[in-house]
């Protein structure tokens, strides 16, 4: 799974994850093109050797959602301070508390969920 803002989101999501599930984090320092360009997500997928369409991106901004979807990632919008418009193939969660490994797995498998 690819996560924006690595450490801040990562701790919440991976509490129950087996070792090695999350192996890399990509930040703005790692890419020349930034969101809404898909480069951050494409770079992350390449680094872990997984096709982007097998990755789950969790985003809280329209630019991040645009980047993740353009890269081909399964994407979950968790709106924070800005509304995120509906888009085909975009899942929604009211908060990170509504996401667990089973839910992320379902989204990764192609389900589009609305958990608001």
Short mmCIF file of N, CA and C in Angstrom, two decimals:
data_model
loop_
_atom_site.label_atom_id
_atom_site.label_comp_id
_atom_site.label_asym_id
_atom_site.label_seq_id
_atom_site.Cartn_x
_atom_site.Cartn_y
_atom_site.Cartn_z
N UNK A 1 0.85 -1.18 0.00
CA UNK A 1 0.00 0.00 0.00
C UNK A 1 0.88 1.24 0.00
N UNK A 2 0.46 2.23 -0.72
CA UNK A 2 1.17 3.49 -0.74
C UNK A 2 0.39 4.50 0.08
N UNK A 3 1.05 5.19 0.97
CA UNK A 3 0.37 6.12 1.85
C UNK A 3 1.01 7.50 1.76
N UNK A 4 0.18 8.55 1.69
CA UNK A 4 0.73 9.90 1.71
C UNK A 4 1.21 10.23 3.12
N UNK A 5 2.11 11.16 3.26
CA UNK A 5 2.59 11.61 4.56
C UNK A 5 3.00 10.43 5.43
N UNK A 6 3.73 9.51 4.86
CA UNK A 6 4.20 8.27 5.44
C UNK A 6 4.00 8.06 6.91
N UNK A 7 4.84 8.61 7.73
CA UNK A 7 4.82 8.28 9.14
C UNK A 7 3.52 8.65 9.83
N UNK A 8 2.91 9.78 9.54
CA UNK A 8 1.71 10.21 10.25
C UNK A 8 0.52 9.30 10.00
N UNK A 9 0.38 8.79 8.82
CA UNK A 9 -0.72 7.90 8.49
C UNK A 9 -0.32 6.45 8.74
N UNK A 10 0.91 6.14 8.47
CA UNK A 10 1.39 4.77 8.54
C UNK A 10 1.17 4.14 9.91
N UNK A 11 1.45 4.85 10.96
CA UNK A 11 1.30 4.29 12.30
C UNK A 11 -0.11 3.84 12.60
N UNK A 12 -1.09 4.58 12.13
CA UNK A 12 -2.50 4.25 12.37
C UNK A 12 -2.92 3.00 11.61
N UNK A 13 -2.49 2.87 10.38
CA UNK A 13 -2.94 1.79 9.51
C UNK A 13 -2.24 0.47 9.80
N UNK A 14 -0.97 0.51 10.14
CA UNK A 14 -0.19 -0.73 10.21
C UNK A 14 -0.13 -1.39 11.58
N UNK A 15 -0.88 -0.90 12.53
CA UNK A 15 -0.80 -1.45 13.88
C UNK A 15 -0.95 -2.97 13.91
N UNK A 16 -1.81 -3.52 13.07
CA UNK A 16 -2.04 -4.97 13.06
C UNK A 16 -1.40 -5.67 11.86
N UNK A 17 -0.63 -4.93 11.08
CA UNK A 17 -0.05 -5.51 9.87
C UNK A 17 1.15 -6.40 10.19
N UNK A 18 1.27 -7.50 9.49
CA UNK A 18 2.47 -8.34 9.65
C UNK A 18 3.71 -7.57 9.20
N UNK A 19 4.85 -7.95 9.76
CA UNK A 19 6.12 -7.31 9.39
C UNK A 19 6.33 -7.42 7.88
N UNK A 20 6.81 -6.35 7.28
CA UNK A 20 7.13 -6.35 5.87
C UNK A 20 6.00 -5.96 4.94
N UNK A 21 4.80 -5.71 5.47
CA UNK A 21 3.69 -5.33 4.60
C UNK A 21 3.94 -3.95 4.00
N UNK A 22 4.43 -3.02 4.79
CA UNK A 22 4.75 -1.68 4.32
C UNK A 22 6.27 -1.58 4.27
N UNK A 23 6.82 -1.40 3.06
CA UNK A 23 8.27 -1.48 2.91
C UNK A 23 8.94 -0.19 2.44
N UNK A 24 8.18 0.84 2.05
CA UNK A 24 8.80 2.06 1.56
C UNK A 24 7.82 3.22 1.67
N UNK A 25 8.37 4.42 1.73
CA UNK A 25 7.58 5.65 1.75
C UNK A 25 8.19 6.60 0.74
N UNK A 26 7.37 7.25 -0.06
CA UNK A 26 7.83 8.24 -1.04
C UNK A 26 7.37 9.61 -0.58
N UNK A 27 8.31 10.55 -0.51
CA UNK A 27 7.96 11.93 -0.13
C UNK A 27 8.23 12.86 -1.30
N UNK A 28 7.88 14.13 -1.13
CA UNK A 28 8.08 15.12 -2.18
C UNK A 28 9.55 15.25 -2.56
N UNK A 29 10.45 14.93 -1.66
CA UNK A 29 11.88 15.00 -1.95
C UNK A 29 12.34 13.92 -2.92
N UNK A 30 11.53 12.89 -3.11
CA UNK A 30 11.92 11.74 -3.93
C UNK A 30 11.53 11.85 -5.39
N UNK A 31 10.73 12.85 -5.76
CA UNK A 31 10.24 12.97 -7.14
C UNK A 31 10.34 14.41 -7.63
N UNK A 32 10.53 14.57 -8.94
CA UNK A 32 10.60 15.90 -9.54
C UNK A 32 9.21 16.50 -9.73
N UNK A 33 8.24 15.65 -10.08
CA UNK A 33 6.88 16.12 -10.30
C UNK A 33 6.04 15.77 -9.08
N UNK A 34 5.30 16.74 -8.59
CA UNK A 34 4.52 16.54 -7.37
C UNK A 34 3.04 16.44 -7.69
N UNK A 35 2.27 16.00 -6.71
CA UNK A 35 0.82 15.88 -6.87
C UNK A 35 0.27 17.22 -7.36
N UNK A 36 -0.62 17.20 -8.31
CA UNK A 36 -1.49 16.12 -8.79
C UNK A 36 -0.88 15.23 -9.88
N UNK A 37 0.41 15.39 -10.18
CA UNK A 37 1.08 14.52 -11.13
C UNK A 37 1.16 13.11 -10.51
N UNK A 38 1.05 12.06 -11.30
CA UNK A 38 1.07 10.70 -10.75
C UNK A 38 2.46 10.19 -10.35
N UNK A 39 3.51 10.97 -10.56
CA UNK A 39 4.88 10.51 -10.29
C UNK A 39 5.09 9.96 -8.88
N UNK A 40 4.57 10.59 -7.83
CA UNK A 40 4.83 10.03 -6.50
C UNK A 40 4.30 8.60 -6.35
N UNK A 41 3.14 8.34 -6.87
CA UNK A 41 2.56 7.00 -6.76
C UNK A 41 3.23 6.01 -7.71
N UNK A 42 3.55 6.45 -8.89
CA UNK A 42 4.28 5.56 -9.82
C UNK A 42 5.65 5.18 -9.25
N UNK A 43 6.32 6.16 -8.65
CA UNK A 43 7.62 5.91 -8.04
C UNK A 43 7.50 4.89 -6.91
N UNK A 44 6.52 5.07 -6.06
CA UNK A 44 6.32 4.13 -4.95
C UNK A 44 6.05 2.72 -5.44
N UNK A 45 5.20 2.59 -6.43
CA UNK A 45 4.88 1.27 -6.98
C UNK A 45 6.14 0.63 -7.58
N UNK A 46 6.91 1.42 -8.31
CA UNK A 46 8.15 0.89 -8.89
C UNK A 46 9.12 0.43 -7.81
N UNK A 47 9.26 1.22 -6.76
CA UNK A 47 10.20 0.88 -5.69
C UNK A 47 9.87 -0.45 -5.02
N UNK A 48 8.59 -0.71 -4.86
CA UNK A 48 8.23 -1.96 -4.18
C UNK A 48 7.97 -3.09 -5.16
N UNK A 49 8.09 -2.79 -6.47
CA UNK A 49 7.95 -3.83 -7.48
C UNK A 49 6.55 -4.36 -7.64
N UNK A 50 5.57 -3.48 -7.48
CA UNK A 50 4.16 -3.87 -7.58
C UNK A 50 3.49 -2.95 -8.60
N UNK A 51 2.70 -3.50 -9.51
CA UNK A 51 1.97 -2.63 -10.43
C UNK A 51 1.08 -1.66 -9.65
N UNK A 52 0.97 -0.44 -10.14
CA UNK A 52 0.19 0.58 -9.44
C UNK A 52 -1.26 0.14 -9.19
N UNK A 53 -1.82 -0.65 -10.11
CA UNK A 53 -3.21 -1.06 -9.92
C UNK A 53 -3.37 -2.13 -8.83
N UNK A 54 -2.27 -2.55 -8.22
CA UNK A 54 -2.31 -3.48 -7.09
C UNK A 54 -1.99 -2.75 -5.78
N UNK A 55 -1.87 -1.40 -5.86
CA UNK A 55 -1.57 -0.56 -4.70
C UNK A 55 -2.82 0.17 -4.23
N UNK A 56 -2.89 0.46 -2.94
CA UNK A 56 -3.97 1.25 -2.38
C UNK A 56 -3.39 2.56 -1.87
N UNK A 57 -3.92 3.66 -2.38
CA UNK A 57 -3.51 5.00 -1.94
C UNK A 57 -4.59 5.54 -1.02
N UNK A 58 -4.18 6.17 0.07
CA UNK A 58 -5.11 6.83 0.99
C UNK A 58 -4.80 8.31 0.90
N UNK A 59 -5.79 9.10 0.53
CA UNK A 59 -5.56 10.52 0.28
C UNK A 59 -6.59 11.39 0.98
N UNK A 60 -6.16 12.62 1.33
CA UNK A 60 -7.06 13.56 1.99
C UNK A 60 -7.23 14.86 1.22
N UNK A 61 -6.78 14.89 -0.04
CA UNK A 61 -6.89 16.12 -0.83
C UNK A 61 -7.26 15.80 -2.27
N UNK A 62 -7.89 16.76 -2.95
CA UNK A 62 -8.20 16.55 -4.36
C UNK A 62 -6.95 16.31 -5.21
N UNK A 63 -5.86 17.04 -4.94
CA UNK A 63 -4.63 16.85 -5.72
C UNK A 63 -4.07 15.45 -5.51
N UNK A 64 -4.12 14.95 -4.29
CA UNK A 64 -3.63 13.61 -4.01
C UNK A 64 -4.47 12.54 -4.66
N UNK A 65 -5.78 12.71 -4.61
CA UNK A 65 -6.70 11.76 -5.26
C UNK A 65 -6.43 11.74 -6.76
N UNK A 66 -6.28 12.93 -7.35
CA UNK A 66 -5.99 13.02 -8.78
C UNK A 66 -4.70 12.27 -9.12
N UNK A 67 -3.66 12.46 -8.33
CA UNK A 67 -2.38 11.81 -8.57
C UNK A 67 -2.50 10.30 -8.46
N UNK A 68 -3.15 9.83 -7.41
CA UNK A 68 -3.27 8.38 -7.19
C UNK A 68 -4.08 7.71 -8.29
N UNK A 69 -5.22 8.30 -8.64
CA UNK A 69 -6.04 7.72 -9.69
C UNK A 69 -5.32 7.74 -11.04
N UNK A 70 -4.60 8.84 -11.33
CA UNK A 70 -3.88 8.94 -12.60
C UNK A 70 -2.76 7.90 -12.68
N UNK A 71 -2.20 7.54 -11.53
CA UNK A 71 -1.15 6.52 -11.51
C UNK A 71 -1.74 5.12 -11.67
N UNK A 72 -3.05 4.99 -11.48
CA UNK A 72 -3.70 3.69 -11.60
C UNK A 72 -3.92 2.98 -10.28
N UNK A 73 -3.67 3.67 -9.16
CA UNK A 73 -3.84 3.06 -7.84
C UNK A 73 -5.31 2.95 -7.46
N UNK A 74 -5.64 1.93 -6.68
CA UNK A 74 -6.92 1.88 -5.99
C UNK A 74 -6.82 3.00 -4.96
N UNK A 75 -7.86 3.81 -4.84
CA UNK A 75 -7.73 5.03 -4.04
C UNK A 75 -8.88 5.19 -3.06
N UNK A 76 -8.53 5.59 -1.83
CA UNK A 76 -9.49 5.88 -0.78
C UNK A 76 -9.35 7.35 -0.42
N UNK A 77 -10.44 8.09 -0.52
CA UNK A 77 -10.46 9.48 -0.10
C UNK A 77 -10.93 9.54 1.35
N UNK A 78 -10.15 10.22 2.17
CA UNK A 78 -10.51 10.46 3.57
C UNK A 78 -10.50 11.97 3.74
N UNK A 79 -11.61 12.64 3.37
CA UNK A 79 -11.62 14.10 3.40
C UNK A 79 -11.29 14.63 4.80
N UNK A 80 -10.47 15.68 4.82
CA UNK A 80 -10.08 16.28 6.08
C UNK A 80 -10.61 17.70 6.15
N UNK A 81 -9.90 18.65 5.54
CA UNK A 81 -10.34 20.05 5.55
C UNK A 81 -10.97 20.48 4.25
N UNK A 82 -10.83 19.67 3.20
CA UNK A 82 -11.32 20.03 1.88
C UNK A 82 -12.20 18.89 1.36
N UNK A 83 -13.34 19.25 0.78
CA UNK A 83 -14.19 18.22 0.17
C UNK A 83 -13.47 17.60 -1.03
N UNK A 84 -13.74 16.33 -1.26
CA UNK A 84 -13.18 15.63 -2.40
C UNK A 84 -14.34 15.18 -3.28
N UNK A 85 -14.41 15.69 -4.51
CA UNK A 85 -15.53 15.34 -5.38
C UNK A 85 -15.54 13.84 -5.72
N UNK A 86 -16.72 13.36 -6.01
CA UNK A 86 -16.87 11.96 -6.42
C UNK A 86 -16.14 11.71 -7.72
N UNK A 87 -15.62 10.51 -7.86
CA UNK A 87 -14.94 10.10 -9.08
C UNK A 87 -15.16 8.60 -9.26
N UNK A 88 -15.19 8.14 -10.50
CA UNK A 88 -15.32 6.69 -10.72
C UNK A 88 -14.15 5.97 -10.06
N UNK A 89 -14.40 4.82 -9.50
CA UNK A 89 -13.39 3.97 -8.88
C UNK A 89 -12.77 4.57 -7.62
N UNK A 90 -13.39 5.57 -7.03
CA UNK A 90 -12.87 6.19 -5.81
C UNK A 90 -13.68 5.73 -4.61
N UNK A 91 -12.99 5.14 -3.64
CA UNK A 91 -13.62 4.76 -2.38
C UNK A 91 -13.54 5.93 -1.42
N UNK A 92 -14.42 5.91 -0.42
CA UNK A 92 -14.44 6.97 0.59
C UNK A 92 -14.47 6.35 1.98
N UNK A 93 -13.82 7.04 2.93
CA UNK A 93 -13.88 6.68 4.34
C UNK A 93 -14.08 7.96 5.14
N UNK A 94 -14.88 7.88 6.19
CA UNK A 94 -15.13 9.04 7.02
C UNK A 94 -13.88 9.43 7.81
N UNK A 95 -13.09 8.42 8.19
CA UNK A 95 -11.86 8.67 8.94
C UNK A 95 -10.95 7.46 8.80
N UNK A 96 -9.74 7.61 9.25
CA UNK A 96 -8.81 6.48 9.23
C UNK A 96 -9.28 5.36 10.15
N UNK A 97 -10.06 5.70 11.16
CA UNK A 97 -10.56 4.68 12.09
C UNK A 97 -11.45 3.66 11.39
N UNK A 98 -12.04 4.01 10.26
CA UNK A 98 -12.91 3.08 9.54
C UNK A 98 -12.14 2.18 8.58
N UNK A 99 -10.80 2.34 8.53
CA UNK A 99 -9.97 1.52 7.65
C UNK A 99 -9.19 0.49 8.46
N UNK A 100 -9.28 -0.75 8.05
CA UNK A 100 -8.46 -1.80 8.63
C UNK A 100 -7.89 -2.63 7.49
N UNK A 101 -7.10 -3.62 7.81
CA UNK A 101 -6.46 -4.40 6.74
C UNK A 101 -7.46 -5.12 5.86
N UNK A 102 -8.56 -5.62 6.43
CA UNK A 102 -9.56 -6.30 5.62
C UNK A 102 -10.21 -5.33 4.62
N UNK A 103 -10.51 -4.13 5.08
CA UNK A 103 -11.11 -3.12 4.20
C UNK A 103 -10.14 -2.71 3.11
N UNK A 104 -8.89 -2.47 3.49
CA UNK A 104 -7.88 -2.11 2.49
C UNK A 104 -7.68 -3.24 1.50
N UNK A 105 -7.75 -4.48 1.97
CA UNK A 105 -7.62 -5.63 1.07
C UNK A 105 -8.75 -5.69 0.07
N UNK A 106 -9.98 -5.40 0.53
CA UNK A 106 -11.13 -5.40 -0.38
C UNK A 106 -10.99 -4.32 -1.44
N UNK A 107 -10.54 -3.13 -1.02
CA UNK A 107 -10.33 -2.06 -1.97
C UNK A 107 -9.20 -2.41 -2.94
N UNK A 108 -8.14 -3.00 -2.43
CA UNK A 108 -7.04 -3.44 -3.27
C UNK A 108 -7.46 -4.48 -4.29
N UNK A 109 -8.48 -5.27 -3.94
CA UNK A 109 -8.99 -6.29 -4.85
C UNK A 109 -9.97 -5.71 -5.88
N UNK A 110 -10.26 -4.41 -5.78
CA UNK A 110 -11.10 -3.77 -6.77
C UNK A 110 -12.46 -3.32 -6.30
N UNK A 111 -12.82 -3.60 -5.04
CA UNK A 111 -14.11 -3.11 -4.54
C UNK A 111 -14.03 -1.59 -4.36
N UNK A 112 -15.12 -0.92 -4.66
CA UNK A 112 -15.23 0.51 -4.42
C UNK A 112 -16.22 0.65 -3.27
N UNK A 113 -15.74 1.20 -2.14
CA UNK A 113 -16.53 1.25 -0.92
C UNK A 113 -16.81 2.69 -0.52
N UNK A 114 -17.96 2.89 0.10
CA UNK A 114 -18.29 4.19 0.68
C UNK A 114 -18.52 3.98 2.17
N UNK A 115 -17.55 4.37 2.98
CA UNK A 115 -17.60 4.16 4.43
C UNK A 115 -17.81 5.48 5.17
N UNK A 116 -18.51 6.40 4.52
CA UNK A 116 -18.77 7.70 5.18
C UNK A 116 -19.97 7.60 6.08
#
